[in-house]
mmCIF file of C-alpha atoms and ligand atoms in Angstrom:
data_model
loop_
_atom_site.group_PDB
_atom_site.id
_atom_site.type_symbol
_atom_site.label_atom_id
_atom_site.label_comp_id
_atom_site.label_asym_id
_atom_site.label_seq_id
_atom_site.Cartn_x
_atom_site.Cartn_y
_atom_site.Cartn_z
ATOM 1 C CA UNK A 1 -33.245 -21.513 -25.729
ATOM 2 C CA UNK A 2 -32.415 -17.429 -26.350
ATOM 3 C CA UNK A 3 -31.394 -14.600 -23.916
ATOM 4 C CA UNK A 4 -33.028 -10.869 -23.414
ATOM 5 C CA UNK A 5 -30.760 -8.547 -22.703
ATOM 6 C CA UNK A 6 -31.483 -4.898 -22.026
ATOM 7 C CA UNK A 7 -28.122 -1.921 -22.914
ATOM 8 C CA UNK A 8 -29.367 0.310 -20.186
ATOM 9 C CA UNK A 9 -26.191 2.458 -20.808
ATOM 10 C CA UNK A 10 -25.731 6.386 -22.815
ATOM 11 C CA UNK A 11 -26.510 5.326 -26.518
ATOM 12 C CA UNK A 12 -23.023 6.488 -27.575
ATOM 13 C CA UNK A 13 -21.912 3.501 -25.643
ATOM 14 C CA UNK A 14 -24.220 0.938 -27.671
ATOM 15 C CA UNK A 15 -22.705 2.137 -30.712
ATOM 16 C CA UNK A 16 -19.919 1.282 -29.452
ATOM 17 C CA UNK A 17 -20.823 -1.890 -27.774
ATOM 18 C CA UNK A 18 -23.825 -3.591 -30.237
ATOM 19 C CA UNK A 19 -21.175 -5.700 -31.880
ATOM 20 C CA UNK A 20 -18.937 -6.554 -29.018
ATOM 21 C CA UNK A 21 -21.457 -7.651 -26.703
ATOM 22 C CA UNK A 22 -23.151 -9.934 -29.821
ATOM 23 C CA UNK A 23 -19.058 -11.185 -30.916
ATOM 24 C CA UNK A 24 -18.827 -11.655 -26.679
ATOM 25 C CA UNK A 25 -21.805 -13.912 -25.874
ATOM 26 C CA UNK A 26 -21.194 -15.465 -29.597
ATOM 27 C CA UNK A 27 -17.525 -16.333 -27.989
ATOM 28 C CA UNK A 28 -19.412 -18.529 -25.289
ATOM 29 C CA UNK A 29 -22.291 -20.547 -27.141
ATOM 30 C CA UNK A 30 -24.898 -17.914 -25.500
ATOM 31 C CA UNK A 31 -27.768 -17.368 -28.050
ATOM 32 C CA UNK A 32 -29.294 -13.719 -27.192
ATOM 33 C CA UNK A 33 -31.247 -10.555 -28.143
ATOM 34 C CA UNK A 34 -29.780 -7.515 -27.373
ATOM 35 C CA UNK A 35 -30.331 -3.969 -26.884
ATOM 36 C CA UNK A 36 -31.554 -0.462 -25.947
ATOM 37 C CA UNK A 37 -35.613 -0.757 -26.070
ATOM 38 C CA UNK A 38 -37.265 -4.099 -24.875
ATOM 39 C CA UNK A 39 -40.319 -4.971 -22.627
ATOM 40 C CA UNK A 40 -39.004 -5.077 -18.800
ATOM 41 C CA UNK A 41 -40.711 -8.581 -18.099
ATOM 42 C CA UNK A 42 -39.125 -10.349 -20.885
ATOM 43 C CA UNK A 43 -35.539 -9.093 -19.342
ATOM 44 C CA UNK A 44 -33.091 -11.478 -18.495
ATOM 45 C CA UNK A 45 -29.841 -9.788 -18.392
ATOM 46 C CA UNK A 46 -29.715 -5.519 -18.098
ATOM 47 C CA UNK A 47 -25.598 -4.163 -19.044
ATOM 48 C CA UNK A 48 -26.169 -1.290 -16.696
ATOM 49 C CA UNK A 49 -24.379 1.833 -16.664
ATOM 50 C CA UNK A 50 -25.180 4.042 -13.852
ATOM 51 C CA UNK A 51 -25.673 7.006 -15.834
ATOM 52 C CA UNK A 52 -28.529 5.464 -17.722
ATOM 53 C CA UNK A 53 -32.403 6.198 -17.611
ATOM 54 C CA UNK A 54 -33.772 3.236 -16.410
ATOM 55 C CA UNK A 55 -32.966 4.668 -12.151
ATOM 56 C CA UNK A 56 -36.260 1.787 -10.806
ATOM 57 C CA UNK A 57 -35.986 -2.227 -11.247
ATOM 58 C CA UNK A 58 -38.801 -2.924 -10.719
ATOM 59 C CA UNK A 59 -40.486 -3.742 -13.372
ATOM 60 C CA UNK A 60 -37.704 -6.033 -14.803
ATOM 61 C CA UNK A 61 -39.276 -8.260 -12.894
ATOM 62 C CA UNK A 62 -37.536 -12.548 -14.262
ATOM 63 C CA UNK A 63 -34.124 -10.348 -15.099
ATOM 64 C CA UNK A 64 -30.783 -12.899 -13.255
ATOM 65 C CA UNK A 65 -29.027 -9.465 -12.551
ATOM 66 C CA UNK A 66 -27.472 -6.149 -13.264
ATOM 67 C CA UNK A 67 -23.764 -6.063 -15.661
ATOM 68 C CA UNK A 68 -22.425 -3.134 -14.510
ATOM 69 C CA UNK A 69 -20.652 -1.176 -17.197
ATOM 70 C CA UNK A 70 -18.060 0.378 -14.510
ATOM 71 C CA UNK A 71 -15.464 -0.768 -11.365
ATOM 72 C CA UNK A 72 -17.120 2.128 -9.366
ATOM 73 C CA UNK A 73 -20.729 1.045 -7.896
ATOM 74 C CA UNK A 74 -21.678 4.182 -5.713
ATOM 75 C CA UNK A 75 -24.564 5.506 -7.637
ATOM 76 C CA UNK A 76 -26.564 2.133 -8.359
ATOM 77 C CA UNK A 77 -25.717 0.084 -5.460
ATOM 78 C CA UNK A 78 -27.878 2.029 -2.487
ATOM 79 C CA UNK A 79 -30.623 2.017 -4.807
ATOM 80 C CA UNK A 80 -33.358 0.564 -2.764
ATOM 81 C CA UNK A 81 -35.141 -1.631 -6.302
ATOM 82 C CA UNK A 82 -32.571 -3.382 -6.603
ATOM 83 C CA UNK A 83 -33.088 -7.026 -5.416
ATOM 84 C CA UNK A 84 -30.392 -8.980 -7.945
ATOM 85 C CA UNK A 85 -27.622 -9.640 -7.651
ATOM 86 C CA UNK A 86 -24.867 -6.699 -9.113
ATOM 87 C CA UNK A 87 -21.768 -6.948 -10.756
ATOM 88 C CA UNK A 88 -19.019 -5.137 -10.902
ATOM 89 C CA UNK A 89 -16.693 -4.441 -13.781
ATOM 90 C CA UNK A 90 -13.523 -6.314 -13.522
ATOM 91 C CA UNK A 91 -11.182 -6.136 -17.316
ATOM 92 C CA UNK A 92 -7.653 -6.511 -17.567
ATOM 93 C CA UNK A 93 -7.894 -3.420 -19.291
ATOM 94 C CA UNK A 94 -9.469 -1.781 -17.596
ATOM 95 C CA UNK A 95 -6.617 -2.596 -14.825
ATOM 96 C CA UNK A 96 -4.023 -1.807 -17.726
ATOM 97 C CA UNK A 97 -5.005 1.573 -18.663
ATOM 98 C CA UNK A 98 -5.050 2.104 -14.463
ATOM 99 C CA UNK A 99 -1.747 0.247 -13.869
ATOM 100 C CA UNK A 100 -0.149 2.661 -16.957
ATOM 101 C CA UNK A 101 -1.863 6.264 -15.643
ATOM 102 C CA UNK A 102 -0.588 5.066 -11.337
ATOM 103 C CA UNK A 103 3.494 4.428 -13.043
ATOM 104 C CA UNK A 104 2.911 7.082 -15.130
ATOM 105 C CA UNK A 105 2.090 9.810 -13.602
ATOM 106 C CA UNK A 106 3.855 8.837 -10.036
ATOM 107 C CA UNK A 107 7.551 8.845 -11.954
ATOM 108 C CA UNK A 108 6.168 12.114 -13.420
ATOM 109 C CA UNK A 109 7.027 13.528 -10.173
ATOM 110 C CA UNK A 110 10.042 11.426 -9.499
ATOM 111 C CA UNK A 111 12.089 12.270 -11.611
ATOM 112 C CA UNK A 112 10.938 15.606 -11.592
ATOM 113 C CA UNK A 113 10.205 15.186 -14.976
ATOM 114 C CA UNK A 114 8.884 18.797 -15.791
ATOM 115 C CA UNK A 115 11.378 20.746 -14.441
ATOM 116 C CA UNK A 116 13.637 18.483 -15.651
ATOM 117 C CA UNK A 117 12.330 19.915 -19.461
ATOM 118 C CA UNK A 118 15.233 22.279 -20.487
ATOM 119 C CA UNK A 119 13.208 24.933 -22.331
ATOM 120 C CA UNK A 120 15.973 27.386 -22.713
ATOM 121 C CA UNK A 121 19.596 27.049 -21.685
ATOM 122 C CA UNK A 122 18.814 29.443 -18.859
ATOM 123 C CA UNK A 123 17.125 26.368 -17.270
ATOM 124 C CA UNK A 124 19.795 23.374 -17.969
ATOM 125 C CA UNK A 125 19.898 22.732 -13.914
ATOM 126 C CA UNK A 126 21.528 18.975 -13.230
ATOM 127 C CA UNK A 127 20.018 17.432 -10.161
ATOM 128 C CA UNK A 128 19.986 13.683 -9.471
ATOM 129 C CA UNK A 129 16.150 12.819 -8.868
ATOM 130 C CA UNK A 130 16.622 10.570 -6.312
ATOM 131 C CA UNK A 131 15.795 5.979 -7.585
ATOM 132 C CA UNK A 132 12.913 4.617 -6.130
ATOM 133 C CA UNK A 133 14.450 1.888 -4.114
ATOM 134 C CA UNK A 134 14.546 4.964 -1.655
ATOM 135 C CA UNK A 135 10.830 6.283 -1.975
ATOM 136 C CA UNK A 136 7.973 4.911 -0.978
ATOM 137 C CA UNK A 137 4.476 4.622 -2.660
ATOM 138 C CA UNK A 138 1.380 3.087 -0.048
ATOM 139 C CA UNK A 139 -1.575 1.474 -2.227
ATOM 140 C CA UNK A 140 -5.049 2.217 0.141
ATOM 141 C CA UNK A 141 -7.346 -0.492 -1.725
ATOM 142 C CA UNK A 142 -5.765 -3.165 -2.801
ATOM 143 C CA UNK A 143 -8.263 -5.162 -4.920
ATOM 144 C CA UNK A 144 -8.411 -5.834 -8.535
ATOM 145 C CA UNK A 145 -6.530 -1.953 -9.275
ATOM 146 C CA UNK A 146 -5.007 -1.257 -6.681
ATOM 147 C CA UNK A 147 -3.127 -4.780 -6.178
ATOM 148 C CA UNK A 148 -2.489 -4.270 -9.845
ATOM 149 C CA UNK A 149 -0.575 -1.028 -9.691
ATOM 150 C CA UNK A 150 1.467 -2.142 -6.280
ATOM 151 C CA UNK A 151 3.010 -5.527 -8.446
ATOM 152 C CA UNK A 152 3.788 -2.771 -11.804
ATOM 153 C CA UNK A 153 5.035 -0.209 -8.388
ATOM 154 C CA UNK A 154 7.533 -2.812 -6.800
ATOM 155 C CA UNK A 155 8.436 -4.795 -10.662
ATOM 156 C CA UNK A 156 10.214 -0.501 -10.809
ATOM 157 C CA UNK A 157 11.726 -1.602 -7.881
ATOM 158 C CA UNK A 158 9.079 1.211 -5.416
ATOM 159 C CA UNK A 159 8.801 0.437 -1.411
ATOM 160 C CA UNK A 160 5.264 -0.855 -2.131
ATOM 161 C CA UNK A 161 3.516 -1.372 1.051
ATOM 162 C CA UNK A 162 -1.199 -1.310 0.669
ATOM 163 C CA UNK A 163 -3.712 -0.916 3.219
ATOM 164 C CA UNK A 164 -7.344 -2.788 2.777
ATOM 165 C CA UNK A 165 -10.430 -3.144 4.969
ATOM 166 C CA UNK A 166 -9.098 -7.399 5.002
ATOM 167 C CA UNK A 167 -5.719 -8.151 6.033
ATOM 168 C CA UNK A 168 -3.554 -9.146 2.789
ATOM 169 C CA UNK A 169 0.031 -11.071 2.615
ATOM 170 C CA UNK A 170 1.456 -10.361 -0.869
ATOM 171 C CA UNK A 171 5.446 -10.669 -1.366
ATOM 172 C CA UNK A 172 7.201 -7.485 -1.684
ATOM 173 C CA UNK A 173 4.522 -5.351 -0.313
ATOM 174 C CA UNK A 174 3.916 -4.635 3.089
ATOM 175 C CA UNK A 175 0.579 -5.170 4.361
ATOM 176 C CA UNK A 176 -0.945 -2.804 6.374
ATOM 177 C CA UNK A 177 -4.125 -2.434 8.494
ATOM 178 C CA UNK A 178 -3.859 0.350 10.166
ATOM 179 C CA UNK A 179 -4.543 3.747 7.674
ATOM 180 C CA UNK A 180 -2.281 5.603 10.383
ATOM 181 C CA UNK A 181 0.960 3.533 10.077
ATOM 182 C CA UNK A 182 0.212 2.961 5.634
ATOM 183 C CA UNK A 183 0.273 6.878 5.530
ATOM 184 C CA UNK A 184 2.892 7.948 8.144
ATOM 185 C CA UNK A 185 5.394 6.073 6.014
ATOM 186 C CA UNK A 186 4.696 7.182 2.134
ATOM 187 C CA UNK A 187 5.807 9.752 0.046
ATOM 188 C CA UNK A 188 3.469 8.995 -2.191
ATOM 189 C CA UNK A 189 -0.290 7.549 -1.564
ATOM 190 C CA UNK A 190 -2.900 6.534 -4.279
ATOM 191 C CA UNK A 191 -5.786 5.714 -3.047
ATOM 192 C CA UNK A 192 -7.987 3.071 -5.142
ATOM 193 C CA UNK A 193 -9.949 2.575 -2.127
ATOM 194 C CA UNK A 194 -14.092 2.107 -3.469
ATOM 195 C CA UNK A 195 -16.575 5.493 -2.371
ATOM 196 C CA UNK A 196 -18.469 4.046 0.546
ATOM 197 C CA UNK A 197 -19.637 5.270 4.037
ATOM 198 C CA UNK A 198 -16.362 3.866 5.096
ATOM 199 C CA UNK A 199 -13.658 5.592 2.611
ATOM 200 C CA UNK A 200 -15.169 9.115 2.970
ATOM 201 C CA UNK A 201 -12.772 11.603 3.691
ATOM 202 C CA UNK A 202 -10.371 8.268 3.874
ATOM 203 C CA UNK A 203 -7.339 12.157 3.490
ATOM 204 C CA UNK A 204 -8.558 14.621 5.999
ATOM 205 C CA UNK A 205 -6.697 17.236 8.303
ATOM 206 C CA UNK A 206 -5.154 14.355 10.497
ATOM 207 C CA UNK A 207 -3.991 11.967 8.425
ATOM 208 C CA UNK A 208 -3.016 14.144 5.511
ATOM 209 C CA UNK A 209 -0.558 15.515 8.950
ATOM 210 C CA UNK A 210 0.411 12.372 9.093
ATOM 211 C CA UNK A 211 1.873 11.834 5.722
ATOM 212 C CA UNK A 212 6.280 12.875 5.972
ATOM 213 C CA UNK A 213 6.632 16.464 5.137
ATOM 214 C CA UNK A 214 6.769 16.746 1.179
ATOM 215 C CA UNK A 215 4.420 13.475 0.270
ATOM 216 C CA UNK A 216 2.309 12.869 -2.934
ATOM 217 C CA UNK A 217 -0.950 11.889 -3.437
ATOM 218 C CA UNK A 218 -2.512 10.111 -6.858
ATOM 219 C CA UNK A 219 -5.902 10.011 -6.817
ATOM 220 C CA UNK A 220 -7.984 8.135 -9.250
ATOM 221 C CA UNK A 221 -10.053 6.559 -7.069
ATOM 222 C CA UNK A 222 -13.586 8.412 -6.115
ATOM 223 C CA UNK A 223 -13.500 12.314 -5.051
ATOM 224 C CA UNK A 224 -15.994 12.130 -1.685
ATOM 225 C CA UNK A 225 -12.049 9.567 -0.522
ATOM 226 C CA UNK A 226 -10.165 13.203 -0.071
ATOM 227 C CA UNK A 227 -11.700 16.360 2.381
ATOM 228 C CA UNK A 228 -11.030 18.870 -0.145
ATOM 229 C CA UNK A 229 -11.099 21.831 1.428
ATOM 230 C CA UNK A 230 -7.952 19.726 4.102
ATOM 231 C CA UNK A 231 -6.514 18.799 1.356
ATOM 232 C CA UNK A 232 -5.786 22.196 -0.500
ATOM 233 C CA UNK A 233 -4.983 23.377 3.288
ATOM 234 C CA UNK A 234 -1.987 21.412 3.532
ATOM 235 C CA UNK A 235 -1.048 21.845 -0.075
ATOM 236 C CA UNK A 236 -1.071 25.667 0.993
ATOM 237 C CA UNK A 237 1.681 25.174 3.635
ATOM 238 C CA UNK A 238 3.947 22.603 1.810
ATOM 239 C CA UNK A 239 2.927 19.993 3.657
ATOM 240 C CA UNK A 240 1.495 18.510 0.935
ATOM 241 C CA UNK A 241 3.629 18.649 -2.734
ATOM 242 C CA UNK A 242 1.738 17.820 -5.492
ATOM 243 C CA UNK A 243 -1.923 15.917 -5.567
ATOM 244 C CA UNK A 244 -2.452 14.503 -8.524
ATOM 245 C CA UNK A 245 -6.315 14.123 -8.923
ATOM 246 C CA UNK A 246 -8.648 11.758 -12.001
ATOM 247 C CA UNK A 247 -11.665 12.075 -9.672
ATOM 248 C CA UNK A 248 -13.724 15.436 -7.435
ATOM 249 C CA UNK A 249 -17.039 15.341 -5.720
ATOM 250 C CA UNK A 250 -17.900 16.617 -8.569
ATOM 251 C CA UNK A 251 -17.616 16.477 -12.194
ATOM 252 C CA UNK A 252 -15.976 18.193 -14.496
ATOM 253 C CA UNK A 253 -14.449 19.834 -11.756
ATOM 254 C CA UNK A 254 -16.502 23.209 -11.733
ATOM 255 C CA UNK A 255 -14.669 26.060 -12.952
ATOM 256 C CA UNK A 256 -14.600 28.067 -9.889
ATOM 257 C CA UNK A 257 -12.846 25.225 -7.366
ATOM 258 C CA UNK A 258 -9.683 25.753 -6.117
ATOM 259 C CA UNK A 259 -7.870 21.870 -7.416
ATOM 260 C CA UNK A 260 -7.766 23.950 -11.400
ATOM 261 C CA UNK A 261 -4.802 27.276 -10.541
ATOM 262 C CA UNK A 262 -3.077 25.622 -7.750
ATOM 263 C CA UNK A 263 -0.195 25.733 -8.700
ATOM 264 C CA UNK A 264 0.463 21.861 -6.926
ATOM 265 C CA UNK A 265 -2.657 20.654 -8.613
ATOM 266 C CA UNK A 266 -2.529 18.454 -11.693
ATOM 267 C CA UNK A 267 -6.120 17.778 -12.658
ATOM 268 C CA UNK A 268 -6.825 14.628 -14.783
ATOM 269 C CA UNK A 269 -10.858 14.982 -16.208
ATOM 270 C CA UNK A 270 -11.632 11.008 -15.518
ATOM 271 C CA UNK A 271 -9.459 9.579 -18.279
ATOM 272 C CA UNK A 272 -7.711 6.948 -14.829
ATOM 273 C CA UNK A 273 -9.012 3.935 -16.986
ATOM 274 C CA UNK A 274 -12.336 3.972 -19.289
ATOM 275 C CA UNK A 275 -14.323 0.544 -19.788
ATOM 276 C CA UNK A 276 -13.432 -0.754 -23.433
ATOM 277 C CA UNK A 277 -16.413 -2.250 -25.331
ATOM 278 C CA UNK A 278 -13.887 -4.776 -26.974
ATOM 279 C CA UNK A 279 -13.044 -6.495 -23.537
ATOM 280 C CA UNK A 280 -15.581 -5.847 -20.507
ATOM 281 C CA UNK A 281 -17.924 -7.572 -22.818
ATOM 282 C CA UNK A 282 -16.490 -10.354 -22.421
ATOM 283 C CA UNK A 283 -16.631 -10.032 -18.891
ATOM 284 C CA UNK A 284 -19.960 -9.130 -18.957
ATOM 285 C CA UNK A 285 -20.808 -12.092 -21.877
ATOM 286 C CA UNK A 286 -18.841 -14.765 -18.703
ATOM 287 C CA UNK A 287 -21.917 -13.365 -15.982
ATOM 288 C CA UNK A 288 -24.471 -14.406 -18.769
ATOM 289 C CA UNK A 289 -22.826 -17.432 -19.523
ATOM 290 C CA UNK A 290 -22.883 -18.294 -15.965
ATOM 291 C CA UNK A 291 -26.131 -17.276 -15.097
ATOM 292 C CA UNK A 292 -27.543 -19.142 -17.559
ATOM 293 C CA UNK A 293 -25.628 -22.577 -16.778
ATOM 294 C CA UNK A 294 -26.468 -21.466 -13.043
ATOM 295 C CA UNK A 295 -22.981 -20.923 -11.206
ATOM 296 C CA UNK A 296 -21.866 -18.462 -9.072
ATOM 297 C CA UNK A 297 -21.469 -14.367 -10.997
ATOM 298 C CA UNK A 298 -17.505 -13.401 -11.690
ATOM 299 C CA UNK A 299 -17.489 -9.822 -8.890
ATOM 300 C CA UNK A 300 -20.453 -10.386 -7.551
ATOM 301 C CA UNK A 301 -21.222 -6.632 -5.670
ATOM 302 C CA UNK A 302 -21.106 -7.277 -1.869
ATOM 303 C CA UNK A 303 -23.671 -5.079 -0.818
ATOM 304 C CA UNK A 304 -23.595 -4.599 2.549
ATOM 305 C CA UNK A 305 -20.085 -3.527 1.728
ATOM 306 C CA UNK A 306 -20.748 -1.170 -1.236
ATOM 307 C CA UNK A 307 -18.649 -2.301 -3.342
HETATM 308 P P1 NDP B 401 -11.767 -3.460 -6.217
HETATM 309 O O1 NDP B 401 -13.154 -4.081 -4.937
HETATM 310 O O2 NDP B 401 -11.875 -4.368 -6.253
HETATM 311 O O3 NDP B 401 -11.002 -2.447 -4.055
HETATM 312 C C1 NDP B 401 -11.138 -1.737 -3.383
HETATM 313 C C2 NDP B 401 -10.080 -2.083 -2.243
HETATM 314 O O4 NDP B 401 -10.458 -0.988 -1.846
HETATM 315 C C3 NDP B 401 -10.167 -3.738 -1.596
HETATM 316 O O5 NDP B 401 -9.238 -3.311 -1.960
HETATM 317 C C4 NDP B 401 -11.221 -3.361 -0.081
HETATM 318 O O6 NDP B 401 -10.465 -4.446 0.636
HETATM 319 C C5 NDP B 401 -10.594 -1.745 -0.088
HETATM 320 N N1 NDP B 401 -11.836 -1.170 0.781
HETATM 321 C C6 NDP B 401 -12.503 -1.017 0.861
HETATM 322 N N2 NDP B 401 -13.265 -0.669 1.331
HETATM 323 C C7 NDP B 401 -12.611 0.141 2.366
HETATM 324 C C8 NDP B 401 -12.456 0.124 3.635
HETATM 325 N N3 NDP B 401 -13.241 0.755 4.071
HETATM 326 N N4 NDP B 401 -11.045 0.091 4.342
HETATM 327 C C9 NDP B 401 -9.687 0.347 3.758
HETATM 328 N N5 NDP B 401 -10.136 -0.557 2.499
HETATM 329 C C10 NDP B 401 -11.145 -0.764 1.892
HETATM 330 O O7 NDP B 401 -11.850 -2.149 -6.742
HETATM 331 P P2 NDP B 401 -11.354 -1.917 -7.864
HETATM 332 O O8 NDP B 401 -9.713 -2.382 -7.584
HETATM 333 O O9 NDP B 401 -11.641 -2.536 -9.094
HETATM 334 O O10 NDP B 401 -11.382 -0.568 -8.024
HETATM 335 C C11 NDP B 401 -11.590 0.977 -6.892
HETATM 336 C C12 NDP B 401 -11.564 1.567 -7.211
HETATM 337 O O11 NDP B 401 -11.355 2.639 -9.000
HETATM 338 C C13 NDP B 401 -13.175 1.609 -7.810
HETATM 339 O O12 NDP B 401 -14.070 1.729 -7.071
HETATM 340 C C14 NDP B 401 -13.263 3.210 -8.798
HETATM 341 O O13 NDP B 401 -13.942 3.686 -7.512
HETATM 342 C C15 NDP B 401 -11.936 3.730 -8.962
HETATM 343 N N6 NDP B 401 -11.968 3.377 -9.792
HETATM 344 C C16 NDP B 401 -11.384 4.888 -11.085
HETATM 345 C C17 NDP B 401 -11.345 5.355 -12.396
HETATM 346 C C18 NDP B 401 -10.878 6.044 -13.518
HETATM 347 O O14 NDP B 401 -10.767 6.287 -14.440
HETATM 348 N N7 NDP B 401 -10.467 6.494 -12.230
HETATM 349 C C19 NDP B 401 -11.238 3.257 -13.615
HETATM 350 C C20 NDP B 401 -12.507 2.785 -12.740
HETATM 351 C C21 NDP B 401 -12.284 2.434 -11.122
HETATM 352 P P3 NDP B 401 -10.722 -5.563 0.996
HETATM 353 O O15 NDP B 401 -9.331 -6.145 -0.327
HETATM 354 O O16 NDP B 401 -10.669 -6.532 2.326
HETATM 355 O O17 NDP B 401 -11.762 -5.558 0.336
#
């Protein structure tokens, strides 16, 4: 028995995914026809990216699941035509990429790398950087990515705490259920929350003011987690010493945006972590195998919570 899989993402992505998806499905013993064009009522699974042309799921009457290629689902989760399970992307490469971006950018700031790179004899200023043991990092969001980053930072010696919707008991990581306490101790705050109505403006004028003077912020989560005006104000006063931002309310970040030229902001172009076909195809294939075997899907989104 063969299943029909519609690949509903951009054309460039299809070139990347065609072979890895076929290989991953055959590895889990599923025979499939995969294509970018298929009569909707013949589709069994939709491999999806929210920037796809497919925005109305109504014609896909026999489809069993939408398998999102992105970890973030805010652009599809509230689609009123979506009545079947929605699964998001979790894969080891996506996690590893995020761990590398977060640890790399924290170490850059922590070690003062920019200031210590001596470009000329006049820039020889030997000031010892602080140690990780004496530096407190709070990771907001302890899901797949946040937890992996928290563990990696703990491994580097940082004093790590985390905040999540449901309380967590993680050895060596202080768990907070209250945002205010979590931020009040944060020399660094790393935002790895999903974009939902509850998380919008998690960092705002009030919560930024709770952070210690000179704190730094890293946002590889989603743009709406931060009230941009409040962050720019806090950067102007120096209360927040630096923000390293990978995601924005509008992407690409518009040319006139205040973040571009602020001396205390580092902009990266939504590259913190990328879905790589060789790895993410395996997650997709495993979910199709599960769907066919009548087993529960992995990484199914809670539509009410929005992530
Ligand atoms: P998960 O769903 O695994 O984790 C989300 C975490 O956020 C959970 O710990 C959850 O709490 C917590 N959370 C959700 N809502 C709230 C709330 N209202 N208050 C407190 N905590 C909350 O997601 P991932 O870790 O896989 O991904 C996180 C985000 O990272 C994605 O949604 C996406 O936006 C972003 N991302 C960015 C990329 C980039 O390149 N910049 C790449 C990939 C992802 P609980 O544990 O209690 O459920």
